[in-house]
Coordinates of C-alpha atoms in Angstrom, one line a residue:
M16 CA 263.0 31.2 378.0
K17 CA 266.0 33.2 379.0
T18 CA 267.1 35.2 382.0
L19 CA 267.5 39.0 381.2
T20 CA 267.8 42.2 383.1
G21 CA 264.8 44.5 383.3
A22 CA 266.5 46.9 380.8
E23 CA 267.0 44.0 378.3
I24 CA 263.3 43.0 378.8
V25 CA 262.3 46.5 377.9
I26 CA 264.2 46.3 374.6
E27 CA 262.9 42.8 373.8
C28 CA 259.3 43.9 374.5
L29 CA 259.8 46.8 372.1
K30 CA 261.0 44.5 369.5
E31 CA 258.0 42.2 370.1
Q32 CA 255.7 45.1 369.4
G33 CA 257.5 45.9 366.1
V34 CA 259.0 49.1 367.3
D35 CA 261.8 50.2 365.0
T36 CA 262.3 53.9 366.1
V37 CA 262.3 55.6 369.5
F38 CA 262.9 59.2 370.5
G39 CA 264.5 60.2 373.8
Y40 CA 267.1 61.7 376.0
P41 CA 269.2 59.7 378.5
G42 CA 269.9 60.4 382.2
G43 CA 270.8 58.7 385.4
T44 CA 267.8 56.5 386.2
I45 CA 267.3 55.3 382.6
L46 CA 271.0 54.5 381.9
N47 CA 270.5 50.7 382.1
I48 CA 267.9 50.9 379.3
Y49 CA 270.2 53.1 377.2
D50 CA 273.0 50.6 377.8
A51 CA 270.7 47.8 376.5
L52 CA 269.6 49.9 373.6
Y53 CA 273.3 50.4 372.6
K54 CA 273.6 46.6 372.2
H55 CA 270.5 46.6 369.9
Q56 CA 271.1 49.7 367.8
D57 CA 271.0 47.7 364.6
E58 CA 267.4 46.7 365.4
I59 CA 266.0 49.9 367.0
T60 CA 266.9 53.4 365.8
H61 CA 267.2 55.9 368.6
I62 CA 266.9 59.6 367.8
L63 CA 268.5 61.8 370.5
T64 CA 266.4 65.0 370.4
S65 CA 267.5 68.4 371.8
H66 CA 264.9 68.3 374.5
E67 CA 262.5 65.7 376.0
Q68 CA 259.5 67.7 374.7
G69 CA 260.9 67.3 371.2
A70 CA 261.1 63.5 371.8
A71 CA 257.4 63.4 372.9
H72 CA 256.3 65.4 369.8
A73 CA 258.5 63.3 367.5
A74 CA 256.9 60.1 368.9
D75 CA 253.5 61.7 368.4
G76 CA 254.3 62.7 364.8
Y77 CA 255.6 59.3 364.0
A78 CA 252.4 57.7 365.3
R79 CA 250.1 60.1 363.4
A80 CA 252.0 59.6 360.1
T81 CA 252.3 55.8 360.3
G82 CA 249.4 54.7 362.4
K83 CA 251.8 52.7 364.6
V84 CA 252.5 53.4 368.3
G85 CA 255.1 56.2 368.9
V86 CA 257.6 55.6 371.6
C87 CA 259.6 58.1 373.7
L88 CA 262.1 57.7 376.5
A89 CA 263.1 60.0 379.4
T90 CA 264.9 59.9 382.7
S91 CA 263.3 60.8 386.0
G92 CA 262.5 64.2 387.5
P93 CA 262.8 67.0 384.9
G94 CA 263.4 64.6 382.1
A95 CA 260.0 63.0 382.8
T96 CA 258.2 66.3 383.4
N97 CA 259.6 67.7 380.1
L98 CA 257.4 65.0 378.4
V99 CA 254.2 66.3 379.9
T100 CA 253.2 68.8 377.2
G101 CA 253.8 66.2 374.5
I102 CA 251.8 63.6 376.4
A103 CA 249.0 66.0 376.9
T104 CA 249.1 66.9 373.2
A105 CA 248.8 63.2 372.2
F106 CA 246.0 62.7 374.8
M107 CA 243.8 65.5 373.4
D108 CA 244.2 64.2 369.8
S109 CA 243.9 60.5 370.6
V110 CA 247.4 59.5 369.5
P111 CA 248.7 56.0 370.3
M112 CA 252.0 56.6 372.2
V113 CA 254.0 54.9 374.9
A114 CA 256.2 57.0 377.1
I115 CA 258.8 55.1 379.1
T116 CA 260.4 56.9 382.0
C117 CA 262.6 55.5 384.8
N118 CA 262.5 56.6 388.4
V119 CA 264.7 56.2 391.5
A120 CA 265.0 52.8 393.1
V121 CA 262.1 51.5 395.1
G122 CA 263.8 52.2 398.4
L123 CA 264.3 55.9 397.5
L124 CA 260.7 56.5 396.4
G125 CA 258.9 59.1 398.5
R126 CA 262.0 60.5 400.1
D127 CA 262.5 63.5 397.8
S128 CA 265.5 61.8 396.3
F129 CA 267.6 63.4 393.6
Q130 CA 265.5 63.8 390.4
E131 CA 262.6 62.0 391.9
I132 CA 259.1 62.9 390.8
D133 CA 255.8 61.0 390.9
I134 CA 255.4 61.2 387.1
A135 CA 252.5 58.7 387.2
G136 CA 250.6 61.0 389.5
V137 CA 251.5 64.0 387.4
T138 CA 250.3 62.4 384.1
M139 CA 247.2 60.6 385.4
P140 CA 244.8 63.2 383.9
I141 CA 246.5 63.2 380.5
T142 CA 247.1 59.6 379.8
K143 CA 244.8 56.8 378.8
Y144 CA 246.5 54.7 381.5
N145 CA 249.7 54.7 383.4
F146 CA 251.9 52.3 385.3
I147 CA 254.7 52.3 387.8
V148 CA 256.7 49.1 387.7
K149 CA 258.4 48.1 391.0
D150 CA 258.5 44.4 390.4
I151 CA 260.6 43.0 387.5
S152 CA 258.3 39.9 387.2
K153 CA 255.5 42.3 386.1
L154 CA 257.6 44.3 383.7
A155 CA 257.1 42.4 380.4
D156 CA 253.3 42.0 380.8
T157 CA 253.0 45.7 381.8
I158 CA 254.7 46.8 378.6
R159 CA 252.6 44.5 376.5
R160 CA 249.5 45.8 378.2
A161 CA 250.5 49.4 377.7
F162 CA 250.9 48.9 373.9
K163 CA 247.5 47.2 373.7
I164 CA 245.8 50.0 375.7
A165 CA 247.4 52.7 373.6
Q166 CA 245.9 51.2 370.4
T167 CA 242.5 49.8 371.5
G168 CA 239.3 51.6 371.0
R169 CA 240.0 55.3 371.1
P170 CA 243.8 55.5 371.1
G171 CA 245.9 57.5 373.5
P172 CA 249.2 57.8 375.3
V173 CA 250.2 55.4 378.1
L174 CA 253.1 56.0 380.5
I175 CA 255.2 53.3 382.0
D176 CA 257.5 54.5 384.9
I177 CA 260.1 51.9 385.9
T178 CA 262.3 52.1 389.0
K179 CA 266.0 51.9 388.4
D180 CA 266.5 48.7 390.5
V181 CA 263.9 46.9 388.3
T182 CA 266.0 47.8 385.2
A183 CA 269.1 46.2 386.9
S184 CA 267.4 43.1 388.3
T185 CA 267.1 39.9 386.4
C186 CA 264.1 37.7 385.5
D187 CA 263.1 35.0 383.2
Y188 CA 261.7 36.3 379.9
E189 CA 259.7 34.5 377.3
E190 CA 258.9 36.1 374.0
K191 CA 255.2 36.5 373.1
E192 CA 253.4 37.5 370.0
P193 CA 251.5 40.8 370.4
E194 CA 247.8 40.4 371.0
P195 CA 245.8 41.5 367.9
I196 CA 244.0 44.9 368.1
I197 CA 240.4 44.1 367.3
R198 CA 238.1 46.8 365.9
Q199 CA 235.3 47.7 368.4
E200 CA 232.2 46.2 366.8
D201 CA 230.4 44.7 369.8
T202 CA 228.8 48.0 370.6
I203 CA 227.4 48.5 367.1
L204 CA 223.8 47.7 367.8
E205 CA 221.3 46.6 365.2
E206 CA 218.6 49.0 366.4
D207 CA 221.0 51.9 366.2
L208 CA 222.0 51.0 362.6
E209 CA 218.3 50.8 361.7
Q210 CA 217.6 54.2 363.2
A211 CA 220.6 55.6 361.3
L212 CA 219.4 54.1 358.0
Q213 CA 215.9 55.5 358.5
L214 CA 217.2 59.0 359.2
I215 CA 219.5 58.9 356.2
R216 CA 216.8 57.7 353.8
K217 CA 214.3 60.4 354.9
S218 CA 216.8 63.3 354.8
Q219 CA 216.4 65.8 352.0
K220 CA 219.5 67.9 352.9
P221 CA 222.1 65.7 354.5
Y222 CA 225.6 66.9 355.4
I223 CA 228.6 64.9 356.6
F224 CA 231.0 66.3 359.2
V225 CA 234.2 64.3 359.5
G226 CA 236.6 64.4 362.5
G227 CA 239.9 62.8 363.5
G228 CA 238.2 59.6 364.4
A229 CA 237.8 58.8 360.7
V230 CA 241.6 59.2 360.2
I231 CA 242.4 57.0 363.2
A232 CA 240.0 54.3 362.0
N233 CA 241.5 54.3 358.5
A234 CA 237.9 54.8 357.2
S235 CA 238.7 56.9 354.1
E236 CA 237.5 54.4 351.5
E237 CA 234.3 53.7 353.4
L238 CA 233.7 57.4 353.9
A239 CA 234.1 58.2 350.3
S240 CA 231.7 55.4 349.3
F241 CA 229.1 56.6 351.9
A242 CA 229.3 60.2 350.8
H243 CA 228.8 59.5 347.2
K244 CA 226.1 56.8 347.8
I245 CA 223.9 59.3 349.7
Q246 CA 225.2 62.3 347.6
A247 CA 225.9 64.5 350.7
P248 CA 228.4 67.4 350.9
V249 CA 231.3 66.8 353.3
A250 CA 233.0 69.2 355.7
D251 CA 235.8 68.4 358.1
S252 CA 237.4 69.5 361.4
L253 CA 241.1 70.4 361.7
M254 CA 241.8 66.8 362.9
G255 CA 239.7 65.3 360.1
K256 CA 241.8 66.7 357.3
G257 CA 242.5 64.1 354.6
A258 CA 239.9 61.6 355.8
F259 CA 237.9 62.8 352.8
D260 CA 239.7 63.8 349.6
G261 CA 240.0 67.6 349.7
T262 CA 239.8 67.7 345.8
D263 CA 236.5 65.7 345.7
E264 CA 233.5 67.6 344.3
L265 CA 231.5 66.9 347.4
Y266 CA 234.1 68.5 349.7
T267 CA 233.3 72.0 351.1
G268 CA 236.2 72.7 353.4
M269 CA 236.7 73.0 357.1
V270 CA 233.9 74.0 359.5
G271 CA 234.0 76.3 362.5
M272 CA 235.8 79.4 363.7
H273 CA 238.0 79.5 360.5
G274 CA 235.9 77.2 358.4
T275 CA 234.6 78.1 354.9
K276 CA 231.4 80.1 354.7
T277 CA 230.0 77.2 352.6
S278 CA 230.6 74.6 355.3
N279 CA 229.3 76.9 358.1
F280 CA 226.2 78.0 356.2
G281 CA 225.5 74.5 354.7
I282 CA 225.6 72.8 358.1
T283 CA 223.3 75.5 359.5
E284 CA 220.8 74.8 356.7
C285 CA 221.0 71.0 356.6
D286 CA 218.2 68.7 358.0
L287 CA 220.5 65.8 358.9
L288 CA 224.1 66.2 360.1
I289 CA 226.0 62.9 360.0
V290 CA 229.0 63.2 362.3
V291 CA 231.8 60.7 361.8
G292 CA 234.4 60.5 364.6
A293 CA 234.3 64.1 365.8
R294 CA 233.9 65.6 369.3
F295 CA 232.2 68.9 368.7
S296 CA 235.1 71.2 369.9
D297 CA 234.1 74.7 370.8
R298 CA 236.2 75.8 367.8
V299 CA 233.9 73.8 365.5
T300 CA 230.5 74.6 367.1
G301 CA 230.8 78.2 368.1
N302 CA 227.6 78.8 370.1
A303 CA 226.8 75.1 370.7
S304 CA 223.1 75.8 371.4
R305 CA 222.7 77.1 367.8
F306 CA 225.0 74.6 366.1
A307 CA 223.2 72.8 363.2
R308 CA 219.9 74.0 364.8
N309 CA 217.8 72.9 361.8
A310 CA 219.2 69.4 361.7
K311 CA 218.9 66.1 363.5
I312 CA 222.3 65.0 364.5
L313 CA 223.4 61.4 363.8
H314 CA 226.7 60.8 365.6
F315 CA 229.1 57.9 364.9
D316 CA 232.0 57.5 367.4
V317 CA 234.0 54.8 369.1
D318 CA 233.9 56.6 372.5
P319 CA 230.4 56.7 374.1
A320 CA 231.6 59.6 376.3
E321 CA 231.5 61.8 373.3
I322 CA 227.8 61.3 372.6
N323 CA 225.8 64.2 373.9
K324 CA 228.9 65.7 375.7
N325 CA 229.0 69.0 373.8
V326 CA 226.1 68.8 371.4
K327 CA 222.9 66.8 371.8
A328 CA 222.6 64.0 369.3
Y329 CA 219.2 62.8 367.9
A330 CA 220.7 59.3 367.3
S331 CA 224.0 57.6 367.6
V332 CA 226.0 54.5 366.7
I333 CA 228.8 53.5 369.0
G334 CA 231.8 51.7 367.7
D335 CA 234.7 51.7 365.2
V336 CA 233.6 54.2 362.5
K337 CA 235.1 52.2 359.6
S338 CA 233.0 49.2 360.7
I339 CA 229.9 51.4 361.1
L340 CA 230.3 52.9 357.6
R341 CA 230.9 49.5 356.1
K342 CA 227.7 48.1 357.6
L343 CA 225.7 51.1 356.4
N344 CA 227.1 51.1 352.9
A345 CA 226.1 47.4 352.6
R346 CA 222.4 48.3 353.3
L347 CA 222.1 51.6 351.5
D348 CA 221.0 52.0 347.9
P349 CA 222.1 55.2 346.1
I350 CA 220.2 58.3 347.1
N351 CA 219.7 61.4 344.9
H352 CA 220.3 64.8 346.4
E353 CA 221.2 66.7 343.3
E354 CA 219.2 69.8 344.1
W355 CA 220.8 70.1 347.6
V356 CA 224.3 69.5 346.2
A357 CA 223.7 72.1 343.5
H358 CA 222.7 74.6 346.2
I359 CA 225.9 73.9 348.1
D360 CA 227.9 74.3 344.8
R361 CA 226.3 77.7 344.3
M362 CA 227.5 78.7 347.8
K363 CA 231.0 77.6 346.9
D364 CA 230.9 80.0 343.9
M365 CA 229.5 82.8 346.1
Y366 CA 231.9 82.4 349.0
P367 CA 235.4 81.5 347.6
M368 CA 238.5 81.6 349.8
R369 CA 240.3 84.8 348.9
Y370 CA 243.4 86.7 349.9
E371 CA 245.7 89.6 348.7
K372 CA 247.4 88.2 345.6
S373 CA 249.9 91.0 345.0
I374 CA 252.4 90.3 347.8
L375 CA 253.9 87.4 349.7
T376 CA 251.3 86.0 352.1
G377 CA 250.7 82.9 354.2
P378 CA 247.9 81.7 351.9
Y379 CA 250.1 82.2 348.8
I380 CA 252.9 80.2 350.4
I381 CA 250.6 77.3 351.3
E382 CA 249.1 77.2 347.9
K383 CA 252.5 77.2 346.3
I384 CA 253.7 74.4 348.6
Y385 CA 250.6 72.4 347.4
E386 CA 251.4 73.1 343.8
V387 CA 255.1 72.2 344.0
T388 CA 254.5 69.0 346.1
K389 CA 251.4 68.1 344.0
G390 CA 249.5 67.5 347.2
D391 CA 251.7 64.6 348.1
A392 CA 253.7 65.9 351.0
I393 CA 253.1 65.4 354.8
I394 CA 252.4 68.8 356.3
T395 CA 253.0 69.4 360.0
T396 CA 252.3 72.7 361.7
E397 CA 252.7 74.6 364.8
V398 CA 249.7 76.5 366.2
G399 CA 248.2 79.9 365.1
Q400 CA 247.5 81.7 361.8
H401 CA 249.9 79.6 359.8
Q402 CA 248.1 76.5 361.1
M403 CA 244.8 77.7 359.8
W404 CA 246.2 78.8 356.5
A405 CA 247.8 75.3 356.1
A406 CA 244.3 73.8 356.8
Q407 CA 242.5 76.1 354.4
Y408 CA 244.8 76.3 351.4
Y409 CA 246.5 72.9 351.1
Q410 CA 244.2 70.2 349.6
Y411 CA 244.7 67.1 351.6
K412 CA 243.9 64.0 349.5
K413 CA 244.8 61.3 351.9
P414 CA 244.7 60.7 355.7
R415 CA 247.8 61.1 357.8
S416 CA 249.1 63.9 355.5
F417 CA 248.2 66.8 357.9
I418 CA 249.7 66.6 361.4
T419 CA 248.9 69.3 363.9
S420 CA 248.0 69.9 367.5
G421 CA 244.3 70.3 367.4
G422 CA 242.9 69.8 370.9
L423 CA 245.7 71.2 373.0
G424 CA 246.9 73.8 370.5
T425 CA 250.6 73.3 371.4
M426 CA 253.0 75.9 370.1
G427 CA 256.3 74.3 369.5
Y428 CA 254.7 71.0 368.4
G429 CA 255.3 70.9 364.7
L430 CA 259.1 70.7 364.3
G431 CA 259.5 67.7 366.6
A432 CA 256.4 66.1 364.9
S433 CA 257.9 66.6 361.5
L434 CA 261.1 64.7 362.6
G435 CA 258.9 61.8 363.7
A436 CA 256.8 61.9 360.6
K437 CA 259.9 61.8 358.4
M438 CA 261.4 58.9 360.3
G439 CA 258.2 57.0 359.9
C440 CA 257.7 57.9 356.2
K441 CA 261.2 58.3 354.7
D442 CA 259.9 58.4 351.1
K443 CA 257.6 61.4 351.8
T444 CA 258.5 65.1 351.6
V445 CA 257.8 66.5 355.1
I446 CA 257.3 70.2 355.6
N447 CA 256.7 71.9 358.9
V448 CA 254.8 75.2 358.7
A449 CA 255.4 77.6 361.6
G450 CA 255.0 81.1 362.7
D451 CA 258.0 82.9 364.1
G452 CA 256.5 82.8 367.7
C453 CA 256.1 79.0 367.5
F454 CA 259.4 78.4 365.8
R455 CA 261.2 80.1 368.7
M456 CA 259.8 77.6 371.2
N457 CA 261.5 74.4 370.0
L458 CA 263.8 75.5 367.2
N459 CA 266.6 73.6 368.9
E460 CA 265.2 70.5 367.2
I461 CA 266.9 71.8 364.0
A462 CA 270.0 70.5 365.6
T463 CA 268.4 67.1 365.8
A464 CA 267.5 67.2 362.2
T465 CA 271.1 68.1 361.2
R466 CA 272.6 65.5 363.6
Y467 CA 270.9 62.7 361.8
N468 CA 270.4 64.4 358.5
I469 CA 266.6 64.1 358.7
P470 CA 265.7 66.2 355.6
V471 CA 262.6 68.1 356.9
I472 CA 261.8 71.5 355.4
Q473 CA 261.0 74.2 358.0
V474 CA 258.9 77.0 356.5
V475 CA 258.6 80.0 358.9
L476 CA 255.8 82.5 358.1
N477 CA 257.6 85.3 359.8
N478 CA 255.4 88.3 360.6
H479 CA 257.4 89.4 363.6
V480 CA 254.3 89.2 365.8
L481 CA 252.3 86.5 367.6
G482 CA 249.9 86.6 364.6
M483 CA 246.7 84.9 365.9
V484 CA 246.8 86.7 369.2
R485 CA 247.5 90.0 367.4
Q486 CA 244.5 89.2 365.2
W487 CA 242.2 88.9 368.2
Q488 CA 243.8 92.1 369.7
T489 CA 243.0 93.9 366.5
L490 CA 239.4 92.7 366.2
F491 CA 238.3 92.4 369.9
Y492 CA 240.8 94.3 372.0
G493 CA 240.9 97.8 370.4
K494 CA 244.3 97.2 368.8
R495 CA 246.1 97.1 372.2
Y496 CA 249.1 94.9 371.2
S497 CA 250.1 93.8 374.6
H498 CA 253.3 91.7 374.4
T499 CA 252.6 90.3 370.9
V500 CA 255.3 92.2 368.9
L501 CA 258.4 90.2 368.2
N502 CA 260.2 92.7 366.1
D503 CA 263.7 92.1 367.6
Q504 CA 267.2 91.1 366.5
V505 CA 266.7 87.3 366.1
D506 CA 267.9 86.1 362.8
F507 CA 266.5 82.7 361.9
V508 CA 268.8 82.2 358.9
K509 CA 271.9 82.6 361.1
I510 CA 270.5 80.4 363.8
A511 CA 269.6 77.6 361.3
E512 CA 273.1 77.9 359.7
G513 CA 274.7 77.8 363.1
M514 CA 272.9 74.5 363.7
G515 CA 274.2 73.1 360.4
A516 CA 271.0 73.5 358.3
K517 CA 270.7 75.1 354.9
A518 CA 268.8 78.4 355.2
Y519 CA 267.1 81.0 353.0
R520 CA 265.3 84.2 353.6
V521 CA 262.4 85.0 351.2
T522 CA 260.8 88.5 350.9
G523 CA 258.9 88.3 347.7
K524 CA 256.5 86.0 345.8
E525 CA 258.8 85.4 342.9
E526 CA 261.5 83.9 345.2
F527 CA 259.5 81.3 347.1
E528 CA 258.8 78.7 344.5
E529 CA 262.4 78.5 343.4
V530 CA 263.7 78.3 346.9
L531 CA 261.2 75.5 347.8
K532 CA 262.1 73.4 344.8
E533 CA 265.8 73.8 345.7
A534 CA 265.1 72.8 349.3
I535 CA 263.2 69.6 348.2
A536 CA 266.0 68.7 345.8
L537 CA 268.8 69.2 348.4
N538 CA 267.3 66.5 350.6
V539 CA 268.9 68.0 353.7
P540 CA 267.4 69.9 356.7
V541 CA 266.3 73.4 355.4
V542 CA 264.9 76.5 357.0
I543 CA 263.0 79.0 354.8
D544 CA 262.3 82.3 356.6
C545 CA 259.4 84.0 354.8
Q546 CA 258.8 87.6 355.6
I547 CA 255.1 88.4 355.6
H548 CA 253.1 91.4 356.8
C549 CA 252.3 91.7 360.5
D550 CA 248.6 92.4 359.9
D551 CA 247.7 89.5 357.6
K552 CA 244.7 87.8 359.0
V553 CA 242.9 84.5 358.8
F554 CA 239.5 84.7 357.2
P555 CA 236.7 83.6 357.3
M556 CA 236.3 84.0 361.1
V557 CA 233.6 83.5 363.6
S558 CA 233.7 85.6 366.8
P559 CA 234.2 83.6 370.0
G560 CA 230.8 82.4 371.3
A561 CA 228.9 83.4 368.1
P562 CA 227.0 80.9 366.0
I563 CA 229.0 79.6 363.0
E564 CA 226.6 81.1 360.5
D565 CA 227.9 84.5 361.6
A566 CA 231.2 83.9 359.8
F567 CA 232.7 87.0 358.3
D568 CA 235.7 88.0 356.2
E569 CA 237.5 91.2 355.2
E570 CA 234.8 92.2 352.8
D571 CA 232.1 91.9 355.5
L572 CA 234.2 94.2 357.7
K573 CA 234.1 96.9 355.1
I574 CA 230.3 97.0 355.0

């Protein structure tokens, strides 16, 4: 046992939890922690981002890429509130993250002191749990508890707000081993498993729908065994990308608003929809009352609150989905559904993904990224058309290779997330795909990349408009392009070069592959500004509120 300041206890607890990288921005109330961090810089790498929001997104990207807890730091007041969007992003997508903020001293709380904000109150709806520490004797155990909560069951962000006097006070500290994170199996009931087995054995046309919970649970091997054992086609949500190999013969693509016609039509026709760790977002279901209307829905999820929340389930099993699948696989004999799979294969042939091949387009760029990286990169994205193209045209073979803001849809997320992903997976090529509207929001993090020479590649699909919003305006708002045109004087190449990055502008198909290969070989921060047409659209598409079987594409619009 030794006597340490509160700031030193914070650092020791981070080391206890195996934290090797943190992202943040210093300020007055958190100075004691930064002073302690300075003394331990050989043990914990700190990445100074350009903005606290970038720190939160970087911690989030680190967590998604590695499966470990991401950590971000910020000072009180505006420093803390600048984390809010990043915390909310992590909350919506169930990302294990610990945000550590500091506040004014206990005696100044509630007095409108300089840079004082009730950040615990502000973040209560968007954290799994949060704490304010006013007593140094409770500090170490609070940090340990925060890390456990962030990782247990359905993961999520936890905020710890520490008053400045606690960081300066001293207290006895004794190192402890982190408590093991145990998979949630006590809620997996025998009767639920039996009902699931009966439904699976009786089904003639099963379909598997995979969400982000399968990625979080590291259930890919069990999922692959399950799908092939029962010979069922597999679709995924945006968050489920990579949980099931995108090159597997049973894979049919994403489901929902921009899902493949095969997935949307197949799920509508199936008699049993087996849902693995998904929450039935409105972007997946379309008209929820007509979603999978011919099927009994069998839902596997760790969070009981998700069962029957958006779509009524016929049966469910609550618990860790890796454990659920393992138990089912042990009891299932192989089941033959060749006729059903052949029918789905015919749909794949009838409804291929297609785009204009003669010019530089978003789909072409994503396909070329897949070809050059051989499907072995980590792809992060912002939010919009480019995000959907990245989901549609890159074949994700492994989990944690597609990192995007699914639930909150946070523009400005991807660049910070790419920095975190690269810090967590230094041996991987990391590429952030952005639209020009999203890139503007947090492009200052290019300066972070160059400060530390974090060799991420930023690909901007630059159509000089807010592409997805414009697409909706074209299809549903009579082509009234209200404040979605960005055709101004901003030069992303000059901006990137001004921040110390290598930058290219690409205007034709023949240039992109060469530039991408050079960018990967350089191993420095690179921005590639790709000029594409303002009216390129994401297809297939389902109109808001329509059932998913009403998916249409450009060919349908010509009829």
